[in-house]
DNA sequence: CAGATGCCCTGGGCGC
DNA sequence: TGCGCCCAGGGCATCT
């Protein structure tokens, strides 16, 4: 389940591998199965012959900036992978888009569950208007974070996962951030002291930064892979997520799992208030 | 406004 | 071994 650290890892890989490269062929056999998508004919018309100028990220969205000014916007959903492969590599099932670069092999989007998105646009701000500030945006200071939390009655985990409030955090990192901040998922944002709000901000930045450093988390199903197909290494540092029944590494109490909003939430009942 | 539920989708794990 | 069930969950629609 790619969240901000995984998407950022792929962004850096893409930048390294393909900036300055020209797209000479764009095939989109399964594109229309994705949740939000361009028509394959439109995608092809606006990408073939174009050069990749830069790769941005906003929350869990990747923005491949072309020399035309268009962006190819990609969301990996639950199971999406972007993979760099030689042009002659066999095509995996659920391959939705294949970009052939001039002299640089291919970039392929593979997404079995098809929860992902891929579309080309010249109005990214409009298309992504629902997104709040990126969780790693330098402009999101502790002070602004505290101000944004004030008056919000919503529960902390729901707020962290609300992409309109702050973009990039999903179920896994929300649990890790709350553990790090020693805060419970069901606490209300408006009830936090300024000290606690600061702790949450710091936990968010520290957790995401560390996860990026270790190239994201790959779970047992190994759904998340980087551009080269390698798994992440941050799962070894998880403190809450997926650790039901294991000892909290801070207080030795037992990590519990509860269902909330149809999703699993892992936490330490003792040291997270 | 907050929160719960259901939907989209497939692969993997588990119990019988 | 094989079958069916459940689970994973991002984002969105819909309801209470």
Short mmCIF file of C-alpha atoms (C1' of nucleotides) in Angstrom, two decimals:
data_model
loop_
_atom_site.label_atom_id
_atom_site.label_comp_id
_atom_site.label_asym_id
_atom_site.label_seq_id
_atom_site.Cartn_x
_atom_site.Cartn_y
_atom_site.Cartn_z
CA UNK A 1 0.00 0.00 0.00
CA UNK A 2 2.12 2.85 -1.20
CA UNK A 3 1.90 5.88 1.06
CA UNK A 4 4.09 8.97 1.11
CA UNK A 5 7.44 7.22 1.81
CA UNK A 6 6.92 4.61 -0.88
CA UNK A 7 5.70 7.16 -3.43
CA UNK A 8 8.64 9.44 -2.60
CA UNK A 9 11.05 6.53 -3.12
CA UNK A 10 9.56 5.86 -6.54
CA UNK A 11 9.66 9.59 -7.33
CA UNK A 12 13.39 9.73 -6.63
CA UNK A 13 13.98 6.57 -8.65
CA UNK A 14 12.04 7.98 -11.60
CA UNK A 15 13.92 11.24 -11.45
CA UNK A 16 17.23 9.43 -11.41
CA UNK A 17 16.34 7.05 -14.20
CA UNK A 18 14.29 9.02 -16.69
CA UNK A 19 14.54 12.81 -16.44
CA UNK A 20 15.77 14.08 -19.81
CA UNK A 21 14.49 10.96 -21.57
CA UNK A 22 12.05 11.08 -24.45
CA UNK A 23 8.89 8.95 -24.62
CA UNK A 24 8.91 7.34 -28.03
CA UNK A 25 6.04 4.94 -27.52
CA UNK A 26 3.13 4.84 -25.06
CA UNK A 27 0.88 1.80 -25.03
CA UNK A 28 -2.09 1.70 -22.69
CA UNK A 29 -3.76 -1.68 -23.07
CA UNK A 30 -5.45 -1.78 -19.69
CA UNK A 31 -5.63 1.91 -18.85
CA UNK A 32 -9.39 2.19 -18.84
CA UNK A 33 -9.63 -0.30 -16.00
CA UNK A 34 -8.03 2.21 -13.63
CA UNK A 35 -10.24 4.32 -11.40
CA UNK A 36 -9.36 7.65 -12.99
CA UNK A 37 -7.71 7.62 -16.38
CA UNK A 38 -7.26 9.39 -19.69
CA UNK A 39 -8.51 7.81 -22.88
CA UNK A 40 -5.57 5.80 -24.27
CA UNK A 41 -5.71 7.79 -27.52
CA UNK A 42 -5.45 11.09 -25.65
CA UNK A 43 -2.65 9.83 -23.43
CA UNK A 44 -0.72 8.68 -26.45
CA UNK A 45 -1.27 11.91 -28.38
CA UNK A 46 -0.05 14.05 -25.51
CA UNK A 47 2.93 11.95 -24.42
CA UNK A 48 4.59 10.41 -27.47
CA UNK A 49 7.61 12.44 -28.50
CA UNK A 50 7.64 14.37 -25.21
CA UNK A 51 10.58 14.60 -22.85
CA UNK A 52 10.36 14.11 -19.09
CA UNK A 53 11.53 17.31 -17.39
CA UNK A 54 10.99 16.48 -13.72
CA UNK A 55 9.07 14.31 -11.28
CA UNK A 56 7.03 15.83 -8.49
CA UNK A 57 4.92 14.37 -5.73
CA UNK A 58 1.90 15.68 -3.89
CA UNK A 59 0.70 13.36 -1.18
CA UNK A 60 0.42 9.94 -2.79
CA UNK A 61 0.30 11.36 -6.31
CA UNK A 62 3.27 11.37 -8.70
CA UNK A 63 3.50 14.18 -11.25
CA UNK A 64 5.61 13.44 -14.31
CA UNK A 65 6.25 16.84 -15.85
CA UNK A 66 6.62 16.90 -19.64
CA UNK A 67 8.29 19.48 -21.88
CA UNK A 68 4.85 20.37 -23.24
CA UNK A 69 3.78 21.62 -19.82
CA UNK A 70 1.45 18.66 -19.33
CA UNK A 71 1.74 16.37 -16.36
CA UNK A 72 1.20 12.64 -16.33
CA UNK A 73 -0.42 12.09 -12.95
CA UNK A 74 -0.04 8.64 -11.37
CA UNK A 75 -1.59 7.23 -8.18
CA UNK A 76 -0.52 3.71 -7.24
CA UNK A 77 -3.66 2.93 -5.26
CA UNK A 78 -3.33 -0.27 -3.24
CA UNK A 79 -1.30 -2.49 -5.48
CA UNK A 80 0.23 -0.32 -8.18
CA UNK A 81 3.88 -0.67 -9.17
CA UNK A 82 5.96 1.40 -11.55
CA UNK A 83 8.78 -0.71 -12.90
CA UNK A 84 11.74 0.06 -15.12
CA UNK A 85 12.46 -2.89 -17.39
CA UNK A 86 14.25 -3.72 -20.63
CA UNK A 87 11.91 -3.42 -23.59
CA UNK A 88 12.04 -7.15 -24.25
CA UNK A 89 11.03 -8.14 -20.69
CA UNK A 90 7.90 -10.31 -20.59
CA UNK A 91 4.69 -8.41 -19.85
CA UNK A 92 3.18 -9.20 -16.47
CA UNK A 93 -0.57 -9.60 -16.05
CA UNK A 94 -2.36 -6.35 -15.07
CA UNK A 95 0.03 -4.15 -17.00
CA UNK A 96 -1.97 -1.00 -17.72
CA UNK A 97 0.54 1.36 -19.33
CA UNK A 98 3.89 0.83 -21.05
CA UNK A 99 6.13 3.81 -21.82
CA UNK A 100 9.05 3.15 -24.13
CA UNK A 101 11.92 5.61 -23.74
CA UNK A 102 14.46 6.53 -26.37
CA UNK A 103 17.41 4.34 -25.43
CA UNK A 104 16.30 3.74 -21.85
CA UNK A 105 14.08 0.70 -21.93
CA UNK A 106 10.52 0.88 -20.64
CA UNK A 107 8.48 2.13 -17.71
CA UNK A 108 5.47 -0.01 -16.91
CA UNK A 109 2.52 0.49 -14.60
CA UNK A 110 1.32 -2.82 -13.16
CA UNK A 111 -1.69 -2.75 -10.83
CA UNK A 112 -3.60 -5.98 -10.11
CA UNK A 113 -6.37 -4.37 -8.08
CA UNK A 114 -6.69 -1.44 -10.45
CA UNK A 115 -7.35 1.05 -7.66
CA UNK A 116 -4.70 3.31 -9.17
CA UNK A 117 -4.99 6.30 -11.47
CA UNK A 118 -3.09 7.54 -14.49
CA UNK A 119 -4.08 10.55 -16.55
CA UNK A 120 -2.54 13.41 -18.46
CA UNK A 121 -3.54 16.95 -17.66
CA UNK A 122 -2.52 20.58 -18.07
CA UNK A 123 -4.47 21.53 -14.95
CA UNK A 124 -2.98 19.51 -12.14
CA UNK A 125 -4.08 22.03 -9.54
CA UNK A 126 -7.67 21.52 -10.58
CA UNK A 127 -7.43 17.76 -10.85
CA UNK A 128 -5.81 17.48 -7.42
CA UNK A 129 -7.68 20.36 -5.82
CA UNK A 130 -9.02 18.09 -3.09
CA UNK A 131 -5.54 17.54 -1.64
CA UNK A 132 -4.35 19.36 1.44
CA UNK A 133 -0.77 20.35 2.16
CA UNK A 134 1.79 17.58 1.67
CA UNK A 135 2.82 16.03 4.98
CA UNK A 136 6.50 16.76 4.22
CA UNK A 137 5.96 20.28 2.84
CA UNK A 138 8.57 22.56 4.46
CA UNK A 139 5.86 25.21 4.77
CA UNK A 140 3.88 22.97 7.12
CA UNK A 141 5.53 24.22 10.29
CA UNK A 142 4.68 23.03 13.78
CA UNK A 143 2.98 26.37 14.34
CA UNK A 144 0.72 26.00 11.27
CA UNK A 145 0.04 22.39 12.15
CA UNK A 146 -1.11 23.40 15.61
CA UNK A 147 -3.35 26.09 14.18
CA UNK A 148 -4.89 23.65 11.70
CA UNK A 149 -5.68 21.13 14.45
CA UNK A 150 -7.44 23.68 16.62
CA UNK A 151 -11.18 23.30 16.72
CA UNK A 152 -11.24 20.01 14.82
CA UNK A 153 -13.43 17.53 16.68
CA UNK A 154 -12.42 14.67 14.40
CA UNK A 155 -10.45 11.74 15.80
CA UNK A 156 -6.71 11.89 15.32
CA UNK A 157 -6.26 8.88 13.08
CA UNK A 158 -9.08 9.92 10.78
CA UNK A 159 -7.55 13.38 10.54
CA UNK A 160 -4.07 12.06 9.71
CA UNK A 161 -5.59 9.92 6.95
CA UNK A 162 -7.79 12.69 5.57
CA UNK A 163 -6.02 13.69 2.34
CA UNK A 164 -7.88 17.01 2.33
CA UNK A 165 -6.30 17.89 5.66
CA UNK A 166 -2.79 16.57 5.09
CA UNK A 167 -1.74 14.57 2.05
CA UNK A 168 0.33 11.40 2.01
CA UNK A 169 -0.52 9.43 5.16
CA UNK A 170 -2.43 6.16 4.98
CA UNK A 171 -3.40 3.47 7.45
CA UNK A 172 0.08 2.12 8.11
CA UNK A 173 1.92 5.37 8.75
CA UNK A 174 -0.98 6.83 10.71
CA UNK A 175 -0.54 4.00 13.23
CA UNK A 176 3.24 4.47 13.29
CA UNK A 177 2.96 8.24 13.76
CA UNK A 178 0.43 7.92 16.58
CA UNK A 179 2.61 5.36 18.34
CA UNK A 180 5.62 7.65 18.02
CA UNK A 181 3.61 10.59 19.39
CA UNK A 182 2.24 8.46 22.26
CA UNK A 183 -1.27 9.46 21.24
CA UNK A 184 -4.38 7.31 20.83
CA UNK A 185 -6.15 7.02 17.50
CA UNK A 186 -9.49 8.03 19.04
CA UNK A 187 -8.33 11.22 20.68
CA UNK A 188 -9.85 14.38 19.28
CA UNK A 189 -7.67 16.95 17.60
CA UNK A 190 -9.30 19.81 19.48
CA UNK A 191 -8.47 18.20 22.81
CA UNK A 192 -4.71 18.17 22.23
CA UNK A 193 -2.52 20.47 24.26
CA UNK A 194 -0.06 22.52 22.26
CA UNK A 195 2.68 20.24 23.54
CA UNK A 196 0.81 17.18 22.24
CA UNK A 197 0.12 18.84 18.89
CA UNK A 198 3.81 19.57 18.59
CA UNK A 199 4.63 15.97 19.46
CA UNK A 200 2.28 14.78 16.71
CA UNK A 201 3.87 17.11 14.16
CA UNK A 202 7.33 15.95 15.11
CA UNK A 203 6.29 12.29 15.05
CA UNK A 204 4.85 12.78 11.58
CA UNK A 205 8.06 14.27 10.23
CA UNK A 206 10.42 11.89 12.01
CA UNK A 207 8.46 8.79 11.02
CA UNK A 208 8.04 9.73 7.38
CA UNK A 209 11.66 10.86 7.08
CA UNK A 210 12.95 7.58 8.49
CA UNK A 211 10.62 5.56 6.27
CA UNK A 212 11.85 7.44 3.19
CA UNK A 213 15.44 6.80 4.26
CA UNK A 214 14.74 3.07 4.36
CA UNK A 215 12.89 3.21 1.03
CA UNK A 216 9.42 2.50 2.38
CA UNK A 217 7.63 -0.53 3.80
CA UNK A 218 6.93 -3.80 2.05
CA UNK A 219 4.55 -6.13 3.84
CA UNK A 220 4.23 -9.90 3.59
CA UNK A 221 2.45 -9.68 0.27
CA UNK A 222 5.40 -7.60 -1.10
CA UNK A 223 2.95 -5.49 -3.07
CA UNK A 224 5.16 -2.48 -2.80
CA UNK A 225 8.35 -2.55 -4.87
CA UNK A 226 10.57 0.25 -6.03
CA UNK A 227 11.35 1.06 -9.66
CA UNK A 228 13.91 -1.76 -9.83
CA UNK A 229 11.59 -4.26 -8.16
CA UNK A 230 13.29 -4.23 -4.77
CA UNK A 231 11.30 -4.27 -1.52
CA UNK A 232 11.53 -1.53 1.12
CA UNK A 233 13.30 -1.97 4.45
CA UNK A 234 11.28 0.15 6.86
CA UNK A 235 8.97 -2.71 7.92
CA UNK A 236 11.74 -3.87 10.27
CA UNK A 237 11.23 -0.63 12.22
CA UNK A 238 7.45 -0.77 12.56
CA UNK A 239 6.38 -0.23 16.15
CA UNK A 240 2.62 -0.70 15.90
CA UNK A 241 1.38 -1.68 12.47
CA UNK A 242 1.09 -5.44 12.07
CA UNK A 243 2.42 -6.11 15.57
CA UNK A 244 -0.76 -7.39 17.22
CA UNK A 245 0.07 -9.58 20.23
CA UNK A 246 3.71 -8.52 20.30
CA UNK A 247 5.35 -6.48 23.04
CA UNK A 248 5.39 -2.71 22.69
CA UNK A 249 9.05 -1.81 22.25
CA UNK A 250 8.60 1.17 24.56
CA UNK A 251 6.65 -0.19 27.52
CA UNK A 252 6.49 -3.98 26.96
CA UNK A 253 2.69 -3.94 27.04
CA UNK A 254 0.91 -5.89 24.28
CA UNK A 255 0.05 -4.22 20.99
CA UNK A 256 -3.64 -4.61 20.18
CA UNK A 257 -5.62 -4.47 16.99
CA UNK A 258 -9.07 -2.97 16.71
CA UNK A 259 -11.32 -2.55 13.71
CA UNK A 260 -12.25 1.04 13.01
CA UNK A 261 -13.97 2.30 9.93
CA UNK A 262 -13.52 -1.07 8.28
CA UNK A 263 -9.77 -0.88 8.78
CA UNK A 264 -7.30 -2.39 11.20
CA UNK A 265 -5.76 -0.06 13.73
CA UNK A 266 -2.75 -1.16 15.78
CA UNK A 267 -1.72 0.59 18.97
CA UNK A 268 -0.26 0.19 22.42
CA UNK A 269 -3.10 0.54 24.94
CA UNK A 270 -0.71 1.57 27.69
CA UNK A 271 1.63 4.20 26.37
CA UNK A 272 -0.64 5.73 23.76
CA UNK A 273 -3.23 7.88 25.41
"C1'" DC B 1 -19.93 17.88 10.69
"C1'" DA B 2 -18.54 13.23 12.22
"C1'" DG B 3 -18.54 8.63 11.48
"C1'" DA B 4 -19.95 4.27 9.63
"C1'" DT B 5 -20.72 1.40 5.65
"C1'" DG B 6 -20.25 -0.28 1.01
"C1'" DC B 7 -18.07 -0.38 -3.42
"C1'" DC B 8 -14.37 -1.01 -6.79
"C1'" DC B 9 -10.58 -5.07 -7.44
"C1'" DT B 10 -7.28 -9.34 -7.12
"C1'" DG B 11 -4.05 -12.35 -4.74
"C1'" DG B 12 -2.74 -14.59 -0.72
"C1'" DG B 13 -3.67 -17.00 3.47
"C1'" DC B 14 -6.46 -19.86 6.13
"C1'" DG B 15 -9.88 -23.40 7.70
"C1'" DC B 16 -12.26 -27.37 6.54
"C1'" DT C 1 -5.20 -31.16 -2.78
"C1'" DG C 2 -8.93 -28.11 -3.45
"C1'" DC C 3 -12.48 -25.08 -2.46
"C1'" DG C 4 -14.62 -21.08 -0.49
"C1'" DC C 5 -14.17 -17.40 2.56
"C1'" DC C 6 -11.99 -13.42 4.36
"C1'" DC C 7 -8.72 -9.91 4.38
"C1'" DA C 8 -5.65 -6.15 2.67
"C1'" DG C 9 -7.28 -0.75 1.97
"C1'" DG C 10 -7.24 4.41 -1.08
"C1'" DG C 11 -10.68 7.17 -2.41
"C1'" DC C 12 -15.23 8.09 -3.10
"C1'" DA C 13 -20.42 7.89 -2.62
"C1'" DT C 14 -24.05 7.47 0.46
"C1'" DC C 15 -26.42 7.11 4.74
"C1'" DT C 16 -27.48 8.38 9.57
#
